[in-house]
Amino acid sequence: MTQRHDSTAEPPPGLDEPPAVPLEFAAFCELHRPRYLSYARVWLPDQDRATGAVQQAFAEIAVEWRELLGSSNPTAHAWQILRATVDEHTRQSGLPVGRPTTQDRPGHAADDDLAILHYVVGLAAPEIADVIGTDTASVAGRLRRTMLREASGW
């Protein structure tokens, strides 16, 4: 008995569907997407470029998701991926990066990001701590230090 192959038949269920996204990753994206996008828009004023940078960062985070979950601080690692992706997109767009990279001023670039998240994006210290993967007291102290450092330069 020969089976007839009908080329118009639909593929078996699941073959044309995207792979399932782990629930934890979907929740992580849902939680961080608005904040990541607000940060990206500071450096990439064009909405499409900012969205593209955040999408690329989430794609890279997805690739590393299992390893991130096994790290001591997955959120901090994901934040570093976002920062690097936004820097890359900023350079590709021909816009000045606007801030030193971590290599240029270790510690200060990260503190400058806290100031941006607080004063430009409008996040409170607990929200910033959640986004970058640290504790609220550390964020508050670093924000004070950044404000004092900037004020001493005036």
CSV table of N, CA and C in Angstrom, one decimal:
chain,number,residue,atom,x,y,z
A,1,MET,N,0.8,-1.2,0.0
A,1,MET,CA,0.0,0.0,0.0
A,1,MET,C,0.9,1.2,0.0
A,2,THR,N,0.7,2.1,-0.9
A,2,THR,CA,1.5,3.3,-1.0
A,2,THR,C,0.7,4.5,-0.4
A,3,GLN,N,1.4,5.3,0.3
A,3,GLN,CA,0.7,6.5,0.8
A,3,GLN,C,0.9,7.6,-0.2
A,4,ARG,N,-0.2,8.3,-0.3
A,4,ARG,CA,-0.1,9.5,-1.2
A,4,ARG,C,0.3,10.7,-0.4
A,5,HIS,N,1.3,11.4,-1.0
A,5,HIS,CA,1.8,12.6,-0.3
A,5,HIS,C,1.2,13.8,-1.0
A,6,ASP,N,0.4,14.5,-0.2
A,6,ASP,CA,-0.3,15.7,-0.7
A,6,ASP,C,0.5,16.9,-0.4
A,7,SER,N,1.0,17.6,-1.4
A,7,SER,CA,1.9,18.8,-1.1
A,7,SER,C,1.2,20.0,-0.6
A,8,THR,N,-0.2,19.9,-0.7
A,8,THR,CA,-0.9,21.1,-0.1
A,8,THR,C,-1.3,20.9,1.3
A,9,ALA,N,-1.0,19.7,1.8
A,9,ALA,CA,-1.4,19.4,3.2
A,9,ALA,C,-0.5,20.3,4.2
A,10,GLU,N,-1.1,20.7,5.3
A,10,GLU,CA,-0.4,21.5,6.2
A,10,GLU,C,0.6,20.7,7.0
A,11,PRO,N,1.7,21.4,7.4
A,11,PRO,CA,2.8,20.7,8.1
A,11,PRO,C,2.2,20.2,9.4
A,12,PRO,N,2.9,19.2,10.0
A,12,PRO,CA,2.4,18.7,11.3
A,12,PRO,C,2.5,19.9,12.3
A,13,PRO,N,1.6,19.9,13.3
A,13,PRO,CA,1.6,21.0,14.3
A,13,PRO,C,3.0,21.1,14.9
A,14,GLY,N,3.4,22.3,15.1
A,14,GLY,CA,4.7,22.6,15.8
A,14,GLY,C,5.9,22.9,14.9
A,15,LEU,N,5.8,22.4,13.6
A,15,LEU,CA,7.0,22.6,12.8
A,15,LEU,C,7.2,24.0,12.3
A,16,ASP,N,6.1,24.8,12.2
A,16,ASP,CA,6.2,26.2,11.8
A,16,ASP,C,6.1,27.2,12.9
A,17,GLU,N,6.1,26.7,14.1
A,17,GLU,CA,6.0,27.5,15.3
A,17,GLU,C,7.4,27.8,15.9
A,18,PRO,N,7.6,29.0,16.4
A,18,PRO,CA,8.9,29.3,17.0
A,18,PRO,C,9.2,28.4,18.2
A,19,PRO,N,10.4,28.2,18.5
A,19,PRO,CA,10.7,27.3,19.7
A,19,PRO,C,10.1,28.0,21.0
A,20,ALA,N,9.7,27.2,21.9
A,20,ALA,CA,9.1,27.7,23.1
A,20,ALA,C,10.2,28.5,23.9
A,21,VAL,N,9.8,29.6,24.4
A,21,VAL,CA,10.6,30.5,25.2
A,21,VAL,C,10.4,30.1,26.7
A,22,PRO,N,11.5,29.9,27.4
A,22,PRO,CA,11.4,29.6,28.8
A,22,PRO,C,10.6,30.6,29.5
A,23,LEU,N,9.7,30.2,30.4
A,23,LEU,CA,8.8,31.2,31.1
A,23,LEU,C,9.6,32.2,31.9
A,24,GLU,N,10.8,31.8,32.5
A,24,GLU,CA,11.6,32.7,33.3
A,24,GLU,C,12.2,33.8,32.3
A,25,PHE,N,12.6,33.4,31.1
A,25,PHE,CA,13.1,34.4,30.2
A,25,PHE,C,12.0,35.4,29.7
A,26,ALA,N,10.8,34.8,29.4
A,26,ALA,CA,9.7,35.7,29.0
A,26,ALA,C,9.4,36.7,30.1
A,27,ALA,N,9.4,36.3,31.4
A,27,ALA,CA,9.1,37.2,32.5
A,27,ALA,C,10.2,38.2,32.7
A,28,PHE,N,11.5,37.8,32.5
A,28,PHE,CA,12.6,38.7,32.6
A,28,PHE,C,12.4,39.8,31.5
A,29,CYS,N,12.1,39.4,30.3
A,29,CYS,CA,11.9,40.4,29.2
A,29,CYS,C,10.8,41.3,29.5
A,30,GLU,N,9.7,40.8,30.0
A,30,GLU,CA,8.5,41.6,30.3
A,30,GLU,C,8.8,42.6,31.4
A,31,LEU,N,9.6,42.2,32.4
A,31,LEU,CA,10.0,43.1,33.4
A,31,LEU,C,11.0,44.2,33.0
A,32,HIS,N,12.0,43.8,32.2
A,32,HIS,CA,13.1,44.8,31.9
A,32,HIS,C,12.9,45.5,30.6
A,33,ARG,N,12.1,45.1,29.7
A,33,ARG,CA,12.0,45.7,28.4
A,33,ARG,C,11.7,47.2,28.5
A,34,PRO,N,10.7,47.7,29.3
A,34,PRO,CA,10.4,49.1,29.3
A,34,PRO,C,11.6,49.9,29.8
A,35,ARG,N,12.3,49.4,30.9
A,35,ARG,CA,13.5,50.1,31.4
A,35,ARG,C,14.6,50.1,30.5
A,36,TYR,N,14.9,49.0,29.9
A,36,TYR,CA,16.0,48.9,28.9
A,36,TYR,C,15.7,49.8,27.7
A,37,LEU,N,14.5,49.9,27.3
A,37,LEU,CA,14.1,50.8,26.2
A,37,LEU,C,14.3,52.2,26.5
A,38,SER,N,13.9,52.6,27.8
A,38,SER,CA,14.1,54.0,28.2
A,38,SER,C,15.6,54.3,28.2
A,39,TYR,N,16.4,53.4,28.7
A,39,TYR,CA,17.9,53.7,28.7
A,39,TYR,C,18.4,53.8,27.3
A,40,ALA,N,18.0,52.9,26.4
A,40,ALA,CA,18.5,52.9,25.0
A,40,ALA,C,18.1,54.2,24.3
A,41,ARG,N,16.9,54.7,24.6
A,41,ARG,CA,16.4,56.0,24.0
A,41,ARG,C,17.2,57.2,24.4
A,42,VAL,N,17.9,57.1,25.5
A,42,VAL,CA,18.8,58.2,25.9
A,42,VAL,C,19.9,58.3,24.9
A,43,TRP,N,20.5,57.2,24.5
A,43,TRP,CA,21.6,57.2,23.6
A,43,TRP,C,21.2,57.1,22.1
A,44,LEU,N,20.0,56.5,21.8
A,44,LEU,CA,19.5,56.4,20.5
A,44,LEU,C,18.1,57.0,20.4
A,45,PRO,N,18.1,58.3,20.1
A,45,PRO,CA,16.8,59.0,20.2
A,45,PRO,C,15.8,58.4,19.1
A,46,ASP,N,16.2,57.8,18.1
A,46,ASP,CA,15.3,57.2,17.1
A,46,ASP,C,14.7,56.0,17.7
A,47,GLN,N,13.4,56.0,17.8
A,47,GLN,CA,12.7,54.9,18.4
A,47,GLN,C,13.0,53.5,17.8
A,48,ASP,N,13.1,53.4,16.5
A,48,ASP,CA,13.4,52.2,15.8
A,48,ASP,C,14.8,51.7,16.2
A,49,ARG,N,15.8,52.6,16.2
A,49,ARG,CA,17.2,52.2,16.6
A,49,ARG,C,17.2,51.7,18.0
A,50,ALA,N,16.5,52.4,18.9
A,50,ALA,CA,16.5,52.0,20.3
A,50,ALA,C,15.9,50.7,20.5
A,51,THR,N,14.7,50.5,19.8
A,51,THR,CA,14.0,49.2,19.9
A,51,THR,C,14.9,48.1,19.3
A,52,GLY,N,15.6,48.3,18.2
A,52,GLY,CA,16.5,47.3,17.6
A,52,GLY,C,17.6,46.9,18.5
A,53,ALA,N,18.2,47.9,19.2
A,53,ALA,CA,19.2,47.6,20.2
A,53,ALA,C,18.8,46.8,21.3
A,54,VAL,N,17.6,47.1,21.8
A,54,VAL,CA,17.0,46.3,22.9
A,54,VAL,C,16.7,44.9,22.5
A,55,GLN,N,16.1,44.8,21.3
A,55,GLN,CA,15.8,43.4,20.7
A,55,GLN,C,17.1,42.6,20.5
A,56,GLN,N,18.1,43.3,20.0
A,56,GLN,CA,19.4,42.5,19.9
A,56,GLN,C,20.0,42.1,21.2
A,57,ALA,N,19.9,43.0,22.2
A,57,ALA,CA,20.4,42.6,23.6
A,57,ALA,C,19.6,41.4,24.1
A,58,PHE,N,18.3,41.4,23.9
A,58,PHE,CA,17.5,40.3,24.4
A,58,PHE,C,17.8,39.0,23.7
A,59,ALA,N,18.1,39.1,22.4
A,59,ALA,CA,18.5,38.0,21.6
A,59,ALA,C,19.8,37.4,22.1
A,60,GLU,N,20.8,38.3,22.5
A,60,GLU,CA,22.0,37.8,23.0
A,60,GLU,C,21.8,37.2,24.4
A,61,ILE,N,21.0,37.8,25.2
A,61,ILE,CA,20.7,37.3,26.5
A,61,ILE,C,20.0,35.9,26.4
A,62,ALA,N,19.2,35.8,25.4
A,62,ALA,CA,18.5,34.5,25.2
A,62,ALA,C,19.5,33.4,24.9
A,63,VAL,N,20.5,33.7,24.1
A,63,VAL,CA,21.5,32.7,23.7
A,63,VAL,C,22.3,32.3,25.0
A,64,GLU,N,22.5,33.2,25.9
A,64,GLU,CA,23.3,32.9,27.1
A,64,GLU,C,22.4,32.6,28.3
A,65,TRP,N,21.1,32.5,28.1
A,65,TRP,CA,20.2,32.4,29.2
A,65,TRP,C,20.5,31.3,30.2
A,66,ARG,N,20.8,30.1,29.8
A,66,ARG,CA,21.1,29.0,30.7
A,66,ARG,C,22.4,29.3,31.6
A,67,GLU,N,23.4,29.9,30.9
A,67,GLU,CA,24.6,30.3,31.6
A,67,GLU,C,24.3,31.4,32.6
A,68,LEU,N,23.5,32.4,32.1
A,68,LEU,CA,23.2,33.5,33.0
A,68,LEU,C,22.5,33.0,34.3
A,69,LEU,N,21.6,32.1,34.1
A,69,LEU,CA,20.9,31.6,35.3
A,69,LEU,C,21.8,30.9,36.3
A,70,GLY,N,22.9,30.3,35.8
A,70,GLY,CA,23.8,29.6,36.6
A,70,GLY,C,24.9,30.6,37.2
A,71,SER,N,24.8,31.8,36.8
A,71,SER,CA,25.8,32.8,37.4
A,71,SER,C,25.3,33.4,38.7
A,72,SER,N,26.2,34.0,39.4
A,72,SER,CA,25.9,34.6,40.7
A,72,SER,C,24.9,35.8,40.6
A,73,ASN,N,24.9,36.5,39.4
A,73,ASN,CA,24.1,37.6,39.3
A,73,ASN,C,23.6,37.8,37.8
A,74,PRO,N,22.6,37.0,37.4
A,74,PRO,CA,22.1,37.0,36.0
A,74,PRO,C,21.7,38.4,35.6
A,75,THR,N,21.1,39.2,36.4
A,75,THR,CA,20.6,40.5,36.1
A,75,THR,C,21.7,41.5,35.7
A,76,ALA,N,22.8,41.4,36.5
A,76,ALA,CA,24.0,42.3,36.3
A,76,ALA,C,24.6,41.9,34.9
A,77,HIS,N,24.7,40.6,34.6
A,77,HIS,CA,25.3,40.2,33.4
A,77,HIS,C,24.4,40.6,32.2
A,78,ALA,N,23.1,40.5,32.3
A,78,ALA,CA,22.2,40.9,31.3
A,78,ALA,C,22.3,42.5,31.1
A,79,TRP,N,22.5,43.2,32.1
A,79,TRP,CA,22.7,44.7,32.0
A,79,TRP,C,23.9,45.0,31.2
A,80,GLN,N,25.0,44.3,31.5
A,80,GLN,CA,26.2,44.5,30.7
A,80,GLN,C,26.0,44.2,29.2
A,81,ILE,N,25.3,43.2,28.9
A,81,ILE,CA,25.0,42.9,27.5
A,81,ILE,C,24.2,44.1,26.9
A,82,LEU,N,23.2,44.6,27.6
A,82,LEU,CA,22.4,45.7,27.1
A,82,LEU,C,23.4,46.9,26.9
A,83,ARG,N,24.2,47.3,27.9
A,83,ARG,CA,25.1,48.4,27.7
A,83,ARG,C,26.0,48.3,26.5
A,84,ALA,N,26.6,47.1,26.3
A,84,ALA,CA,27.5,46.9,25.2
A,84,ALA,C,26.7,47.0,23.9
A,85,THR,N,25.5,46.5,23.8
A,85,THR,CA,24.7,46.5,22.6
A,85,THR,C,24.3,48.0,22.3
A,86,VAL,N,23.9,48.7,23.3
A,86,VAL,CA,23.5,50.1,23.1
A,86,VAL,C,24.8,50.9,22.6
A,87,ASP,N,25.9,50.7,23.2
A,87,ASP,CA,27.2,51.3,22.7
A,87,ASP,C,27.4,51.0,21.3
A,88,GLU,N,27.3,49.7,20.9
A,88,GLU,CA,27.6,49.3,19.6
A,88,GLU,C,26.6,50.0,18.6
A,89,HIS,N,25.3,50.0,18.9
A,89,HIS,CA,24.4,50.7,18.0
A,89,HIS,C,24.6,52.2,17.9
A,90,THR,N,25.0,52.8,19.0
A,90,THR,CA,25.3,54.2,19.0
A,90,THR,C,26.5,54.5,18.1
A,91,ARG,N,27.5,53.7,18.1
A,91,ARG,CA,28.7,53.9,17.2
A,91,ARG,C,28.3,53.6,15.8
A,92,GLN,N,27.5,52.6,15.5
A,92,GLN,CA,27.1,52.2,14.2
A,92,GLN,C,26.2,53.3,13.6
A,93,SER,N,25.5,54.0,14.4
A,93,SER,CA,24.6,55.1,13.9
A,93,SER,C,25.3,56.4,13.6
A,94,GLY,N,26.6,56.4,14.0
A,94,GLY,CA,27.4,57.6,13.8
A,94,GLY,C,27.2,58.7,14.9
A,95,LEU,N,26.4,58.4,15.9
A,95,LEU,CA,26.2,59.3,17.0
A,95,LEU,C,27.3,59.2,18.0
A,96,PRO,N,27.7,60.3,18.6
A,96,PRO,CA,28.7,60.2,19.6
A,96,PRO,C,28.2,59.3,20.8
A,97,VAL,N,29.0,58.5,21.3
A,97,VAL,CA,28.6,57.6,22.4
A,97,VAL,C,28.2,58.5,23.6
A,98,GLY,N,28.8,59.6,23.8
A,98,GLY,CA,28.3,60.5,24.8
A,98,GLY,C,28.8,60.3,26.2
A,99,ARG,N,29.4,59.1,26.4
A,99,ARG,CA,29.9,58.9,27.8
A,99,ARG,C,31.1,57.9,27.6
A,100,PRO,N,32.1,58.0,28.5
A,100,PRO,CA,33.2,57.1,28.4
A,100,PRO,C,32.7,55.6,28.6
A,101,THR,N,33.5,54.8,27.9
A,101,THR,CA,33.2,53.3,28.1
A,101,THR,C,33.8,52.9,29.4
A,102,THR,N,33.5,51.7,29.8
A,102,THR,CA,34.1,51.1,31.0
A,102,THR,C,35.6,51.1,30.9
A,103,GLN,N,36.1,50.8,29.7
A,103,GLN,CA,37.6,50.8,29.6
A,103,GLN,C,38.2,52.1,29.8
A,104,ASP,N,37.5,53.2,29.4
A,104,ASP,CA,38.1,54.6,29.5
A,104,ASP,C,38.1,55.0,31.0
A,105,ARG,N,37.1,54.8,31.7
A,105,ARG,CA,37.0,55.3,33.1
A,105,ARG,C,36.3,54.2,33.9
A,106,PRO,N,37.1,53.2,34.3
A,106,PRO,CA,36.5,52.1,35.1
A,106,PRO,C,35.8,52.6,36.3
A,107,GLY,N,34.6,52.1,36.5
A,107,GLY,CA,33.8,52.5,37.7
A,107,GLY,C,32.9,53.7,37.4
A,108,HIS,N,33.5,54.8,36.8
A,108,HIS,CA,32.8,56.0,36.5
A,108,HIS,C,31.7,55.8,35.5
A,109,ALA,N,32.0,55.1,34.4
A,109,ALA,CA,31.0,54.9,33.4
A,109,ALA,C,29.7,54.2,34.0
A,110,ALA,N,30.0,53.2,34.8
A,110,ALA,CA,28.9,52.5,35.4
A,110,ALA,C,28.1,53.4,36.4
A,111,ASP,N,28.8,54.3,37.1
A,111,ASP,CA,28.1,55.3,38.0
A,111,ASP,C,27.4,56.3,37.1
A,112,ASP,N,27.9,56.7,36.0
A,112,ASP,CA,27.2,57.6,35.1
A,112,ASP,C,25.9,57.0,34.6
A,113,ASP,N,25.9,55.7,34.4
A,113,ASP,CA,24.7,55.0,34.0
A,113,ASP,C,23.6,55.1,35.1
A,114,LEU,N,24.1,54.9,36.3
A,114,LEU,CA,23.1,55.1,37.4
A,114,LEU,C,22.5,56.5,37.4
A,115,ALA,N,23.3,57.5,37.2
A,115,ALA,CA,22.8,58.8,37.2
A,115,ALA,C,21.8,59.0,36.0
A,116,ILE,N,22.1,58.4,34.9
A,116,ILE,CA,21.2,58.5,33.7
A,116,ILE,C,19.9,57.8,34.1
A,117,LEU,N,20.0,56.6,34.6
A,117,LEU,CA,18.8,55.9,35.0
A,117,LEU,C,17.9,56.6,36.0
A,118,HIS,N,18.6,57.4,36.9
A,118,HIS,CA,17.9,58.1,38.0
A,118,HIS,C,17.4,59.4,37.5
A,119,TYR,N,18.3,60.3,37.0
A,119,TYR,CA,17.9,61.6,36.6
A,119,TYR,C,17.3,61.8,35.3
A,120,VAL,N,17.6,61.0,34.3
A,120,VAL,CA,17.1,61.1,33.0
A,120,VAL,C,15.9,60.2,32.7
A,121,VAL,N,16.0,58.9,33.1
A,121,VAL,CA,15.0,57.9,32.9
A,121,VAL,C,13.9,58.1,34.0
A,122,GLY,N,14.3,58.5,35.2
A,122,GLY,CA,13.4,58.7,36.2
A,122,GLY,C,13.1,57.5,37.2
A,123,LEU,N,14.1,56.6,37.2
A,123,LEU,CA,13.9,55.5,38.1
A,123,LEU,C,14.4,55.8,39.5
A,124,ALA,N,13.7,55.2,40.5
A,124,ALA,CA,14.2,55.4,41.9
A,124,ALA,C,15.3,54.3,42.1
A,125,ALA,N,16.0,54.5,43.2
A,125,ALA,CA,17.1,53.6,43.5
A,125,ALA,C,16.7,52.1,43.6
A,126,PRO,N,15.6,51.8,44.2
A,126,PRO,CA,15.2,50.3,44.1
A,126,PRO,C,15.0,49.8,42.7
A,127,GLU,N,14.4,50.6,41.9
A,127,GLU,CA,14.2,50.2,40.5
A,127,GLU,C,15.5,50.0,39.7
A,128,ILE,N,16.4,51.0,40.0
A,128,ILE,CA,17.8,50.9,39.3
A,128,ILE,C,18.5,49.6,39.8
A,129,ALA,N,18.4,49.3,41.1
A,129,ALA,CA,19.0,48.1,41.7
A,129,ALA,C,18.4,46.9,41.0
A,130,ASP,N,17.2,46.9,40.7
A,130,ASP,CA,16.5,45.7,40.1
A,130,ASP,C,17.0,45.6,38.6
A,131,VAL,N,17.2,46.7,37.9
A,131,VAL,CA,17.6,46.7,36.5
A,131,VAL,C,19.0,46.2,36.4
A,132,ILE,N,19.9,46.7,37.2
A,132,ILE,CA,21.3,46.5,37.0
A,132,ILE,C,21.8,45.3,37.9
A,133,GLY,N,21.0,44.8,38.8
A,133,GLY,CA,21.4,43.6,39.5
A,133,GLY,C,22.2,43.9,40.7
A,134,THR,N,21.9,44.8,41.5
A,134,THR,CA,22.6,45.1,42.7
A,134,THR,C,21.6,45.5,43.8
A,135,ASP,N,22.1,45.9,45.0
A,135,ASP,CA,21.2,46.3,46.1
A,135,ASP,C,21.0,47.8,46.1
A,136,THR,N,19.9,48.2,46.7
A,136,THR,CA,19.4,49.6,46.7
A,136,THR,C,20.4,50.5,47.5
A,137,ALA,N,21.0,50.0,48.6
A,137,ALA,CA,22.0,50.8,49.3
A,137,ALA,C,23.2,51.2,48.4
A,138,SER,N,23.6,50.2,47.7
A,138,SER,CA,24.8,50.4,46.8
A,138,SER,C,24.4,51.5,45.7
A,139,VAL,N,23.3,51.4,45.2
A,139,VAL,CA,22.8,52.4,44.2
A,139,VAL,C,22.8,53.8,44.8
A,140,ALA,N,22.1,53.9,45.9
A,140,ALA,CA,22.0,55.2,46.6
A,140,ALA,C,23.4,55.8,46.9
A,141,GLY,N,24.3,55.0,47.4
A,141,GLY,CA,25.6,55.5,47.7
A,141,GLY,C,26.4,55.9,46.4
A,142,ARG,N,26.3,55.1,45.4
A,142,ARG,CA,26.9,55.5,44.1
A,142,ARG,C,26.3,56.7,43.5
A,143,LEU,N,25.0,56.9,43.6
A,143,LEU,CA,24.4,58.1,43.1
A,143,LEU,C,24.9,59.3,43.8
A,144,ARG,N,25.0,59.2,45.1
A,144,ARG,CA,25.6,60.3,45.9
A,144,ARG,C,27.0,60.7,45.5
A,145,ARG,N,27.8,59.6,45.4
A,145,ARG,CA,29.2,59.8,44.9
A,145,ARG,C,29.3,60.5,43.6
A,146,THR,N,28.4,60.0,42.7
A,146,THR,CA,28.4,60.6,41.3
A,146,THR,C,28.0,62.1,41.4
A,147,MET,N,27.0,62.4,42.2
A,147,MET,CA,26.6,63.8,42.3
A,147,MET,C,27.7,64.6,42.9
A,148,LEU,N,28.4,64.1,43.9
A,148,LEU,CA,29.5,64.9,44.5
A,148,LEU,C,30.6,65.1,43.5
A,149,ARG,N,30.9,64.0,42.8
A,149,ARG,CA,32.0,64.1,41.8
A,149,ARG,C,31.7,65.1,40.7
A,150,GLU,N,30.5,65.1,40.2
A,150,GLU,CA,30.1,66.1,39.2
A,150,GLU,C,30.0,67.5,39.8
A,151,ALA,N,29.6,67.6,41.0
A,151,ALA,CA,29.5,69.0,41.6
A,151,ALA,C,30.9,69.5,41.8
A,152,SER,N,31.8,68.7,42.1
A,152,SER,CA,33.2,69.2,42.4
A,152,SER,C,33.9,69.7,41.1
A,153,GLY,N,33.3,69.2,40.0
A,153,GLY,CA,33.9,69.6,38.7
A,153,GLY,C,33.3,70.9,38.2
A,154,TRP,N,32.3,71.5,38.9
A,154,TRP,CA,31.7,72.7,38.4
A,154,TRP,C,32.5,73.9,38.7
